[in-house]
Amino acid sequence: MAGKWRQDNPFEEVEIEVNPFSHPRPTPLPPEPVNFYNDIGAPVNMPFDTKKKKEKELLAKEAELNKREQEIKRREEALERAGVRIEPKNWPPFFPVIHVDISNDIPVQLQRVQYVAFASLLGLIICLFWNFICVTSDWILGDTDGPKIWFLAIIYFVTGVPGAYYCWYRPLYRAMRKESAFRYGWFFMFYFFHICFCVFASVAPSILFVGRSLAGMFQALSVIGHSFTVGIFYFIGFTLFALEALLSIWVMQKVYCYFRGSGKEAEMRPDAASRRPPF
């Protein structure tokens, strides 16, 4: 019975003998290159003569750039000694077309007036652009003279903005920077026309179709009977032109007071040379 119910012991350790020399030795892998895991790129085998040649070319270019830089610096110094000042364009920041650096170019006592003059230049740009919007709205409303007044509004904007900058803003800027009596006179002449235009535009009398090309008070009263919205546009234009005229009158008064107080008015008189002291 004992022999019949005999079972293998599952916890019995069985030793298996393996002959290590019964299997053949595995074949070794081929050797890997040195830069197998850090292969940045194929090595460049550049001859020594080529390296020297490249180095000479770089040195020659560097010397040429230094020479050009010195030449440009020498010319700038010569222009500065001759009184010619280079004005880098820095405004507006996203697309520089003019030079505006009041804090560094203008004396401290004149900076406030120059800032207000610059504000009047920006105000004129806003007025002419809004005038274009008003005239365009009036044309869409069905004005019979729509094309004529629309082209006039374009002419006002296209010629008025650069004309204002070159005729009175830049002369005032340079006059305050260099204390030039001639530039002050140039500014007064064209700024007077600027004020007259702003006053005329704020009133906008019906003279043929010219008055209807400006968003003034009379035109606002005429248009509001046909369209309330366009009439409000014209009243906003009237307000903008009126504020521009008042601001420009303030600038004219302040500049003229400084002009008389600084003695520049006497320099522009015809007998200024005869009254000048001999020493």
GROMACS .gro file of N, CA and C in nm, residues 69-190:
model
  366
   69GLU      N    1   3.273  10.188  -4.064
   69GLU     CA    2   3.219  10.247  -3.944
   69GLU      C    3   3.292  10.376  -3.907
   70GLN      N    4   3.424  10.374  -3.917
   70GLN     CA    5   3.502  10.494  -3.889
   70GLN      C    6   3.472  10.605  -3.989
   71GLU      N    7   3.451  10.568  -4.116
   71GLU     CA    8   3.420  10.669  -4.218
   71GLU      C    9   3.285  10.733  -4.191
   72ILE      N   10   3.185  10.653  -4.154
   72ILE     CA   11   3.053  10.708  -4.122
   72ILE      C   12   3.060  10.798  -3.999
   73LYS      N   13   3.136  10.755  -3.900
   73LYS     CA   14   3.150  10.836  -3.780
   73LYS      C   15   3.221  10.968  -3.811
   74ARG      N   16   3.321  10.963  -3.898
   74ARG     CA   17   3.392  11.086  -3.936
   74ARG      C   18   3.300  11.183  -4.010
   75ARG      N   19   3.215  11.131  -4.098
   75ARG     CA   20   3.122  11.217  -4.170
   75ARG      C   21   3.018  11.279  -4.077
   76GLU      N   22   2.969  11.199  -3.981
   76GLU     CA   23   2.873  11.254  -3.885
   76GLU      C   24   2.935  11.364  -3.802
   77GLU      N   25   3.059  11.346  -3.760
   77GLU     CA   26   3.126  11.451  -3.684
   77GLU      C   27   3.148  11.575  -3.769
   78ALA      N   28   3.180  11.557  -3.897
   78ALA     CA   29   3.199  11.672  -3.986
   78ALA      C   30   3.068  11.748  -4.006
   79LEU      N   31   2.957  11.674  -4.022
   79LEU     CA   32   2.827  11.740  -4.036
   79LEU      C   33   2.787  11.812  -3.909
   80GLU      N   34   2.818  11.753  -3.796
   80GLU     CA   35   2.785  11.818  -3.668
   80GLU      C   36   2.866  11.945  -3.649
   81ARG      N   37   2.995  11.942  -3.688
   81ARG     CA   38   3.076  12.064  -3.678
   81ARG      C   39   3.027  12.172  -3.773
   82ALA      N   40   2.971  12.131  -3.888
   82ALA     CA   41   2.920  12.228  -3.984
   82ALA      C   42   2.782  12.280  -3.948
   83GLY      N   43   2.723  12.229  -3.842
   83GLY     CA   44   2.592  12.275  -3.799
   83GLY      C   45   2.477  12.195  -3.856
   84VAL      N   46   2.506  12.092  -3.932
   84VAL     CA   47   2.402  12.007  -3.988
   84VAL      C   48   2.375  11.892  -3.892
   85ARG      N   49   2.251  11.884  -3.846
   85ARG     CA   50   2.217  11.783  -3.746
   85ARG      C   51   2.132  11.674  -3.810
   86ILE      N   52   2.171  11.550  -3.787
   86ILE     CA   53   2.098  11.436  -3.840
   86ILE      C   54   1.981  11.405  -3.747
   87GLU      N   55   1.862  11.398  -3.803
   87GLU     CA   56   1.742  11.373  -3.725
   87GLU      C   57   1.689  11.234  -3.757
   88PRO      N   58   1.717  11.136  -3.675
   88PRO     CA   59   1.664  11.001  -3.703
   88PRO      C   60   1.513  10.997  -3.684
   89LYS      N   61   1.446  10.926  -3.771
   89LYS     CA   62   1.300  10.914  -3.764
   89LYS      C   63   1.263  10.814  -3.654
   90ASN      N   64   1.178  10.859  -3.563
   90ASN     CA   65   1.144  10.775  -3.447
   90ASN      C   66   0.997  10.777  -3.410
   91TRP      N   67   0.913  10.846  -3.490
   91TRP     CA   68   0.772  10.852  -3.456
   91TRP      C   69   0.689  10.840  -3.582
   92PRO      N   70   0.577  10.766  -3.579
   92PRO     CA   71   0.530  10.680  -3.468
   92PRO      C   72   0.617  10.556  -3.450
   93PRO      N   73   0.618  10.496  -3.334
   93PRO     CA   74   0.710  10.385  -3.308
   93PRO      C   75   0.692  10.265  -3.401
   94PHE      N   76   0.567  10.237  -3.440
   94PHE     CA   77   0.544  10.118  -3.524
   94PHE      C   78   0.582  10.142  -3.670
   95PHE      N   79   0.588  10.270  -3.713
   95PHE     CA   80   0.627  10.301  -3.851
   95PHE      C   81   0.686  10.442  -3.852
   96PRO      N   82   0.812  10.458  -3.813
   96PRO     CA   83   0.870  10.593  -3.799
   96PRO      C   84   0.877  10.667  -3.932
   97VAL      N   85   0.819  10.788  -3.934
   97VAL     CA   86   0.824  10.873  -4.053
   97VAL      C   87   0.874  11.013  -4.023
   98ILE      N   88   0.870  11.055  -3.897
   98ILE     CA   89   0.917  11.188  -3.859
   98ILE      C   90   1.005  11.178  -3.735
   99HIS      N   91   1.075  11.287  -3.706
   99HIS     CA   92   1.162  11.292  -3.588
   99HIS      C   93   1.094  11.375  -3.480
  100VAL      N   94   1.073  11.314  -3.364
  100VAL     CA   95   1.014  11.383  -3.249
  100VAL      C   96   1.090  11.339  -3.124
  101ASP      N   97   1.167  11.432  -3.067
  101ASP     CA   98   1.241  11.405  -2.943
  101ASP      C   99   1.245  11.533  -2.862
  102ILE      N  100   1.128  11.576  -2.818
  102ILE     CA  101   1.114  11.706  -2.754
  102ILE      C  102   1.193  11.713  -2.624
  103SER      N  103   1.196  11.607  -2.548
  103SER     CA  104   1.263  11.610  -2.418
  103SER      C  105   1.414  11.630  -2.429
  104ASN      N  106   1.474  11.591  -2.542
  104ASN     CA  107   1.618  11.605  -2.559
  104ASN      C  108   1.657  11.721  -2.650
  105ASP      N  109   1.571  11.759  -2.745
  105ASP     CA  110   1.605  11.863  -2.841
  105ASP      C  111   1.564  12.003  -2.799
  106ILE      N  112   1.455  12.015  -2.726
  106ILE     CA  113   1.396  12.145  -2.694
  106ILE      C  114   1.436  12.185  -2.551
  107PRO      N  115   1.468  12.313  -2.528
  107PRO     CA  116   1.495  12.358  -2.391
  107PRO      C  117   1.377  12.334  -2.298
  108VAL      N  118   1.407  12.319  -2.172
  108VAL     CA  119   1.304  12.279  -2.075
  108VAL      C  120   1.191  12.381  -2.069
  109GLN      N  121   1.224  12.511  -2.075
  109GLN     CA  122   1.121  12.614  -2.062
  109GLN      C  123   1.028  12.620  -2.182
  110LEU      N  124   1.064  12.555  -2.292
  110LEU     CA  125   0.980  12.558  -2.413
  110LEU      C  126   0.916  12.423  -2.443
  111GLN      N  127   0.943  12.324  -2.362
  111GLN     CA  128   0.892  12.191  -2.393
  111GLN      C  129   0.740  12.184  -2.385
  112ARG      N  130   0.681  12.254  -2.291
  112ARG     CA  131   0.535  12.249  -2.278
  112ARG      C  132   0.467  12.303  -2.404
  113VAL      N  133   0.515  12.416  -2.453
  113VAL     CA  134   0.457  12.475  -2.573
  113VAL      C  135   0.476  12.382  -2.693
  114GLN      N  136   0.593  12.320  -2.700
  114GLN     CA  137   0.619  12.231  -2.813
  114GLN      C  138   0.532  12.106  -2.806
  115TYR      N  139   0.510  12.056  -2.686
  115TYR     CA  140   0.420  11.941  -2.672
  115TYR      C  141   0.277  11.977  -2.715
  116VAL      N  142   0.232  12.096  -2.678
  116VAL     CA  143   0.096  12.137  -2.718
  116VAL      C  144   0.090  12.159  -2.869
  117ALA      N  145   0.197  12.213  -2.928
  117ALA     CA  146   0.201  12.227  -3.074
  117ALA      C  147   0.195  12.091  -3.143
  118PHE      N  148   0.265  11.994  -3.086
  118PHE     CA  149   0.258  11.859  -3.141
  118PHE      C  150   0.117  11.801  -3.125
  119ALA      N  151   0.052  11.834  -3.014
  119ALA     CA  152  -0.087  11.789  -2.995
  119ALA      C  153  -0.179  11.854  -3.098
  120SER      N  154  -0.151  11.980  -3.133
  120SER     CA  155  -0.234  12.044  -3.236
  120SER      C  156  -0.212  11.980  -3.373
  121LEU      N  157  -0.090  11.932  -3.400
  121LEU     CA  158  -0.065  11.860  -3.525
  121LEU      C  159  -0.145  11.729  -3.527
  122LEU      N  160  -0.142  11.654  -3.417
  122LEU     CA  161  -0.220  11.531  -3.410
  122LEU      C  162  -0.370  11.562  -3.416
  123GLY      N  163  -0.411  11.673  -3.354
  123GLY     CA  164  -0.552  11.712  -3.359
  123GLY      C  165  -0.598  11.742  -3.500
  124LEU      N  166  -0.512  11.806  -3.579
  124LEU     CA  167  -0.548  11.833  -3.718
  124LEU      C  168  -0.564  11.703  -3.797
  125ILE      N  169  -0.478  11.607  -3.771
  125ILE     CA  170  -0.490  11.477  -3.839
  125ILE      C  171  -0.623  11.411  -3.804
  126ILE      N  172  -0.662  11.418  -3.677
  126ILE     CA  173  -0.789  11.359  -3.635
  126ILE      C  174  -0.906  11.433  -3.700
  127CYS      N  175  -0.898  11.566  -3.703
  127CYS     CA  176  -1.007  11.645  -3.762
  127CYS      C  177  -1.026  11.613  -3.910
  128LEU      N  178  -0.918  11.607  -3.985
  128LEU     CA  179  -0.929  11.582  -4.128
  128LEU      C  180  -0.976  11.439  -4.155
  129PHE      N  181  -0.932  11.345  -4.073
  129PHE     CA  182  -0.977  11.207  -4.092
  129PHE      C  183  -1.125  11.193  -4.060
  130TRP      N  184  -1.170  11.257  -3.952
  130TRP     CA  185  -1.312  11.252  -3.918
  130TRP      C  186  -1.395  11.327  -4.022
  131ASN      N  187  -1.341  11.435  -4.078
  131ASN     CA  188  -1.411  11.506  -4.184
  131ASN      C  189  -1.431  11.415  -4.306
  132PHE      N  190  -1.331  11.334  -4.338
  132PHE     CA  191  -1.344  11.239  -4.448
  132PHE      C  192  -1.456  11.138  -4.420
  133ILE      N  193  -1.465  11.091  -4.296
  133ILE     CA  194  -1.572  10.997  -4.261
  133ILE      C  195  -1.709  11.062  -4.275
  134CYS      N  196  -1.720  11.187  -4.231
  134CYS     CA  197  -1.849  11.256  -4.240
  134CYS      C  198  -1.891  11.278  -4.384
  135VAL      N  199  -1.799  11.324  -4.468
  135VAL     CA  200  -1.833  11.349  -4.608
  135VAL      C  201  -1.868  11.219  -4.679
  136THR      N  202  -1.796  11.111  -4.647
  136THR     CA  203  -1.829  10.981  -4.705
  136THR      C  204  -1.969  10.936  -4.665
  137SER      N  205  -2.005  10.958  -4.540
  137SER     CA  206  -2.139  10.923  -4.493
  137SER      C  207  -2.245  11.005  -4.564
  138ASP      N  208  -2.217  11.133  -4.585
  138ASP     CA  209  -2.312  11.218  -4.656
  138ASP      C  210  -2.330  11.173  -4.801
  139TRP      N  211  -2.223  11.130  -4.864
  139TRP     CA  212  -2.232  11.080  -5.002
  139TRP      C  213  -2.314  10.951  -5.008
  140ILE      N  214  -2.291  10.862  -4.912
  140ILE     CA  215  -2.369  10.738  -4.907
  140ILE      C  216  -2.518  10.768  -4.885
  141LEU      N  217  -2.544  10.876  -4.811
  141LEU     CA  218  -2.682  10.914  -4.785
  141LEU      C  219  -2.754  10.956  -4.914
  142GLY      N  220  -2.679  10.996  -5.017
  142GLY     CA  221  -2.741  11.033  -5.144
  142GLY      C  222  -2.721  11.177  -5.184
  143ASP      N  223  -2.617  11.241  -5.137
  143ASP     CA  224  -2.589  11.380  -5.176
  143ASP      C  225  -2.552  11.385  -5.325
  144THR      N  226  -2.611  11.479  -5.395
  144THR     CA  227  -2.583  11.490  -5.539
  144THR      C  228  -2.441  11.534  -5.567
  145ASP      N  229  -2.384  11.613  -5.478
  145ASP     CA  230  -2.245  11.657  -5.495
  145ASP      C  231  -2.148  11.566  -5.420
  146GLY      N  232  -2.190  11.443  -5.398
  146GLY     CA  233  -2.108  11.349  -5.320
  146GLY      C  234  -1.969  11.329  -5.374
  147PRO      N  235  -1.950  11.299  -5.503
  147PRO     CA  236  -1.813  11.278  -5.554
  147PRO      C  237  -1.723  11.400  -5.539
  148LYS      N  238  -1.781  11.519  -5.563
  148LYS     CA  239  -1.699  11.642  -5.555
  148LYS      C  240  -1.652  11.666  -5.412
  149ILE      N  241  -1.744  11.664  -5.317
  149ILE     CA  242  -1.705  11.692  -5.178
  149ILE      C  243  -1.618  11.580  -5.123
  150TRP      N  244  -1.638  11.456  -5.173
  150TRP     CA  245  -1.556  11.344  -5.127
  150TRP      C  246  -1.411  11.360  -5.172
  151PHE      N  247  -1.390  11.399  -5.298
  151PHE     CA  248  -1.253  11.423  -5.346
  151PHE      C  249  -1.190  11.542  -5.275
  152LEU      N  250  -1.268  11.643  -5.243
  152LEU     CA  251  -1.214  11.756  -5.168
  152LEU      C  252  -1.171  11.712  -5.027
  153ALA      N  253  -1.248  11.626  -4.966
  153ALA     CA  254  -1.210  11.576  -4.832
  153ALA      C  255  -1.081  11.497  -4.840
  154ILE      N  256  -1.063  11.420  -4.947
  154ILE     CA  257  -0.937  11.346  -4.965
  154ILE      C  258  -0.821  11.444  -4.984
  155ILE      N  259  -0.842  11.548  -5.062
  155ILE     CA  260  -0.736  11.647  -5.085
  155ILE      C  261  -0.699  11.716  -4.955
  156TYR      N  262  -0.798  11.749  -4.872
  156TYR     CA  263  -0.769  11.811  -4.742
  156TYR      C  264  -0.677  11.723  -4.658
  157PHE      N  265  -0.708  11.595  -4.656
  157PHE     CA  266  -0.630  11.504  -4.571
  157PHE      C  267  -0.492  11.478  -4.629
  158VAL      N  268  -0.485  11.451  -4.760
  158VAL     CA  269  -0.357  11.414  -4.822
  158VAL      C  270  -0.259  11.531  -4.823
  159THR      N  271  -0.308  11.651  -4.846
  159THR     CA  272  -0.219  11.768  -4.850
  159THR      C  273  -0.208  11.837  -4.714
  160GLY      N  274  -0.313  11.826  -4.632
  160GLY     CA  275  -0.310  11.899  -4.505
  160GLY      C  276  -0.216  11.842  -4.403
  161VAL      N  277  -0.208  11.710  -4.394
  161VAL     CA  278  -0.123  11.648  -4.292
  161VAL      C  279   0.025  11.673  -4.318
  162PRO      N  280   0.081  11.636  -4.435
  162PRO     CA  281   0.223  11.667  -4.457
  162PRO      C  282   0.249  11.817  -4.467
  163GLY      N  283   0.152  11.893  -4.520
  163GLY     CA  284   0.171  12.038  -4.527
  163GLY      C  285   0.184  12.101  -4.390
  164ALA      N  286   0.103  12.056  -4.295
  164ALA     CA  287   0.111  12.109  -4.159
  164ALA      C  288   0.245  12.075  -4.095
  165TYR      N  289   0.293  11.955  -4.120
  165TYR     CA  290   0.421  11.917  -4.060
  165TYR      C  291   0.537  11.998  -4.118
  166TYR      N  292   0.544  12.010  -4.249
  166TYR     CA  293   0.658  12.077  -4.311
  166TYR      C  294   0.647  12.229  -4.309
  167CYS      N  295   0.526  12.282  -4.303
  167CYS     CA  296   0.510  12.428  -4.313
  167CYS      C  297   0.514  12.497  -4.177
  168TRP      N  298   0.460  12.435  -4.072
  168TRP     CA  299   0.462  12.507  -3.945
  168TRP      C  300   0.513  12.425  -3.827
  169TYR      N  301   0.494  12.292  -3.824
  169TYR     CA  302   0.542  12.220  -3.706
  169TYR      C  303   0.693  12.207  -3.705
  170ARG      N  304   0.752  12.163  -3.814
  170ARG     CA  305   0.897  12.146  -3.817
  170ARG      C  306   0.970  12.280  -3.808
  171PRO      N  307   0.924  12.388  -3.874
  171PRO     CA  308   0.990  12.517  -3.850
  171PRO      C  309   0.986  12.560  -3.704
  172LEU      N  310   0.873  12.537  -3.635
  172LEU     CA  311   0.867  12.572  -3.493
  172LEU      C  312   0.962  12.484  -3.412
  173TYR      N  313   0.969  12.357  -3.445
  173TYR     CA  314   1.058  12.264  -3.375
  173TYR      C  315   1.203  12.309  -3.387
  174ARG      N  316   1.244  12.344  -3.508
  174ARG     CA  317   1.382  12.387  -3.529
  174ARG      C  318   1.407  12.527  -3.476
  175ALA      N  319   1.306  12.612  -3.479
  175ALA     CA  320   1.323  12.746  -3.424
  175ALA      C  321   1.346  12.741  -3.274
  176MET      N  322   1.273  12.657  -3.204
  176MET     CA  323   1.292  12.645  -3.060
  176MET      C  324   1.422  12.575  -3.025
  177ARG      N  325   1.469  12.490  -3.113
  177ARG     CA  326   1.593  12.418  -3.085
  177ARG      C  327   1.715  12.505  -3.113
  178LYS      N  328   1.709  12.583  -3.221
  178LYS     CA  329   1.826  12.663  -3.261
  178LYS      C  330   1.808  12.812  -3.238
  179GLU      N  331   1.691  12.854  -3.187
  179GLU     CA  332   1.663  12.997  -3.165
  179GLU      C  333   1.681  13.076  -3.296
  180SER      N  334   1.611  13.034  -3.400
  180SER     CA  335   1.621  13.097  -3.531
  180SER      C  336   1.503  13.192  -3.552
  181ALA      N  337   1.534  13.319  -3.573
  181ALA     CA  338   1.428  13.418  -3.594
  181ALA      C  339   1.357  13.396  -3.727
  182PHE      N  340   1.431  13.353  -3.829
  182PHE     CA  341   1.370  13.329  -3.960
  182PHE      C  342   1.268  13.217  -3.953
  183ARG      N  343   1.299  13.112  -3.883
  183ARG     CA  344   1.205  13.000  -3.871
  183ARG      C  345   1.083  13.039  -3.789
  184TYR      N  346   1.102  13.125  -3.691
  184TYR     CA  347   0.985  13.175  -3.618
  184TYR      C  348   0.891  13.251  -3.711
  185GLY      N  349   0.947  13.334  -3.797
  185GLY     CA  350   0.864  13.406  -3.893
  185GLY      C  351   0.792  13.314  -3.988
  186TRP      N  352   0.861  13.209  -4.035
  186TRP     CA  353   0.799  13.110  -4.122
  186TRP      C  354   0.684  13.041  -4.050
  187PHE      N  355   0.704  13.009  -3.923
  187PHE     CA  356   0.599  12.943  -3.845
  187PHE      C  357   0.477  13.033  -3.830
  188PHE      N  358   0.497  13.159  -3.795
  188PHE     CA  359   0.384  13.249  -3.774
  188PHE      C  360   0.301  13.264  -3.901
  189MET      N  361   0.365  13.273  -4.016
  189MET     CA  362   0.292  13.292  -4.141
  189MET      C  363   0.201  13.173  -4.171
  190PHE      N  364   0.256  13.052  -4.166
  190PHE     CA  365   0.176  12.935  -4.202
  190PHE      C  366   0.082  12.892  -4.091
   0.00000   0.00000   0.00000
